[in-house]
Short mmCIF file of C-alpha atoms in Angstrom, two decimals:
data_model
loop_
_atom_site.label_atom_id
_atom_site.label_comp_id
_atom_site.label_asym_id
_atom_site.label_seq_id
_atom_site.Cartn_x
_atom_site.Cartn_y
_atom_site.Cartn_z
CA MET K 1 -5.15 5.95 -20.54
CA ARG K 2 -2.73 3.08 -20.51
CA LYS K 3 -1.38 1.41 -17.45
CA MET K 4 1.63 -0.94 -17.03
CA ASP K 5 3.81 -1.79 -14.16
CA GLY K 6 4.58 1.51 -12.67
CA VAL K 7 4.04 3.59 -15.69
CA LEU K 8 0.86 5.61 -16.44
CA ALA K 9 0.18 7.35 -19.76
CA ARG K 10 -1.73 10.38 -20.08
CA LEU K 11 -2.00 13.44 -22.25
CA ALA K 12 0.28 16.18 -21.46
CA ALA K 13 -1.33 19.93 -20.87
CA THR K 14 1.73 21.62 -21.74
CA ALA K 15 5.22 20.81 -23.42
CA VAL K 16 7.05 18.54 -21.10
CA LEU K 17 10.73 17.28 -21.43
CA GLN K 18 12.15 13.96 -20.67
CA TYR K 19 13.55 13.06 -17.22
CA ARG K 20 11.27 15.53 -15.42
CA VAL K 21 8.92 15.43 -12.49
CA VAL K 22 5.35 16.16 -13.28
CA SER K 23 1.98 16.28 -11.31
CA VAL K 24 -1.58 15.94 -12.38
CA ASP K 25 -3.87 18.99 -13.23
CA ALA K 26 -7.35 19.23 -12.44
CA ASN K 27 -8.22 17.95 -15.96
CA GLY K 28 -6.25 14.69 -15.38
CA LYS K 29 -3.36 16.09 -17.53
CA PHE K 30 0.44 15.91 -16.68
CA ILE K 31 2.14 19.35 -16.14
CA TYR K 32 5.25 20.54 -14.50
CA PRO K 33 4.55 20.74 -10.55
CA THR K 34 3.50 24.06 -8.95
CA SER K 35 4.39 25.30 -5.40
CA THR K 36 1.12 23.61 -4.22
CA SER K 37 0.75 20.41 -6.40
CA LEU K 38 1.95 16.95 -5.37
CA PRO K 39 4.55 15.17 -7.44
CA PHE K 40 3.16 12.20 -9.44
CA GLY K 41 6.16 10.82 -11.32
CA ALA K 42 9.06 11.02 -13.82
CA THR K 43 8.73 11.24 -17.55
CA LEU K 44 10.04 8.62 -19.65
CA GLY K 45 10.21 10.76 -22.77
CA ALA K 46 9.16 14.38 -23.84
CA ALA K 47 5.83 15.51 -25.00
CA ASN K 48 4.18 18.39 -26.60
CA ALA K 49 0.88 19.69 -25.26
CA GLY K 50 -2.03 17.15 -26.21
CA ASP K 51 0.41 14.31 -26.75
CA SER K 52 0.38 11.28 -24.75
CA LEU K 53 3.01 11.00 -22.18
CA ASP K 54 4.26 7.96 -20.20
CA VAL K 55 5.26 8.60 -16.58
CA GLN K 56 6.99 6.24 -14.02
CA TYR K 57 5.18 6.48 -10.69
CA SER K 58 7.12 3.73 -8.71
CA ASP K 59 10.57 2.03 -8.37
CA ILE K 60 13.73 3.76 -9.52
CA ALA K 61 13.36 6.65 -12.14
CA GLU K 62 15.96 8.66 -13.92
CA ILE K 63 15.55 12.55 -13.17
CA GLU K 64 17.37 15.45 -14.09
CA VAL K 65 19.14 17.52 -11.62
CA GLY K 66 18.23 21.49 -11.07
CA THR K 67 20.10 24.17 -9.60
CA GLY K 68 22.59 23.52 -6.79
CA GLY K 69 22.67 19.90 -7.33
CA VAL K 70 21.46 17.10 -5.02
CA ALA K 71 23.57 14.83 -2.61
CA LEU K 72 23.20 11.37 -1.71
CA ASP K 73 21.23 10.54 1.40
CA SER K 74 18.96 13.61 1.12
CA TYR K 75 15.45 13.93 0.19
CA VAL K 76 14.60 15.78 -3.35
CA LYS K 77 11.71 17.85 -4.47
CA ALA K 78 10.81 19.14 -7.89
CA GLY K 79 11.28 22.59 -9.07
CA THR K 80 8.74 24.17 -11.12
CA ASP K 81 10.70 22.94 -14.18
CA GLY K 82 10.42 19.40 -13.18
CA ARG K 83 14.19 19.02 -12.27
CA ILE K 84 14.95 17.85 -8.96
CA VAL K 85 16.51 19.92 -5.91
CA THR K 86 17.35 19.32 -2.41
CA ALA K 87 14.16 19.39 -0.26
CA ALA K 88 14.78 21.53 3.17
CA THR K 89 11.90 23.30 4.17
CA THR K 90 9.15 22.02 6.40
CA GLY K 91 6.02 21.22 4.03
CA ASP K 92 8.11 20.38 0.92
CA LYS K 93 6.50 17.61 -1.37
CA ILE K 94 9.22 14.97 -1.60
CA ILE K 95 9.39 13.06 -4.77
CA GLY K 96 12.15 10.73 -3.71
CA LEU K 97 15.66 9.75 -2.54
CA PRO K 98 18.60 10.11 -4.99
CA LEU K 99 20.66 7.00 -5.21
CA GLU K 100 23.77 9.05 -6.50
CA SER K 101 24.90 12.78 -6.28
CA GLY K 102 24.47 14.82 -9.01
CA VAL K 103 25.09 18.62 -10.35
CA GLU K 104 22.81 20.85 -12.22
CA GLY K 105 22.09 18.99 -15.67
CA ASP K 106 23.06 15.52 -14.42
CA VAL K 107 20.11 12.68 -14.75
CA ILE K 108 20.44 10.39 -11.96
CA SER K 109 18.60 7.56 -10.34
CA VAL K 110 15.98 8.56 -7.63
CA LEU K 111 14.08 5.90 -5.73
CA LEU K 112 10.34 7.37 -6.00
CA THR K 113 8.99 7.99 -2.28
CA ARG K 114 6.33 10.60 -2.14
CA ALA K 115 6.15 12.18 1.23
CA LYS K 116 5.98 15.70 2.81
CA VAL K 117 8.73 16.97 4.93
#
């Protein structure tokens, strides 16, 4: 495990793409978030299961937008594919605040701010 300013390297439990939000599983490996897991940060590269993966957990990260797009000045959460969507439901686990609007497939800047709506 390597740690540098705002970045943590751990093994990926499954294949993970770049610019996606991940959580940490019970074994300390990175996975895409589930409906009950807390988002940890954004991937800086892609990895296969068992490979080391760098994840940014603070500051401003680049993250891919999922279905429905996101608007500036909204809270975003991670979908189960690790892409961000607008958080709208009480209990949603927030990964951050987008610094720009985006449509599905865009990679946008997000201020990482983990919270719960």
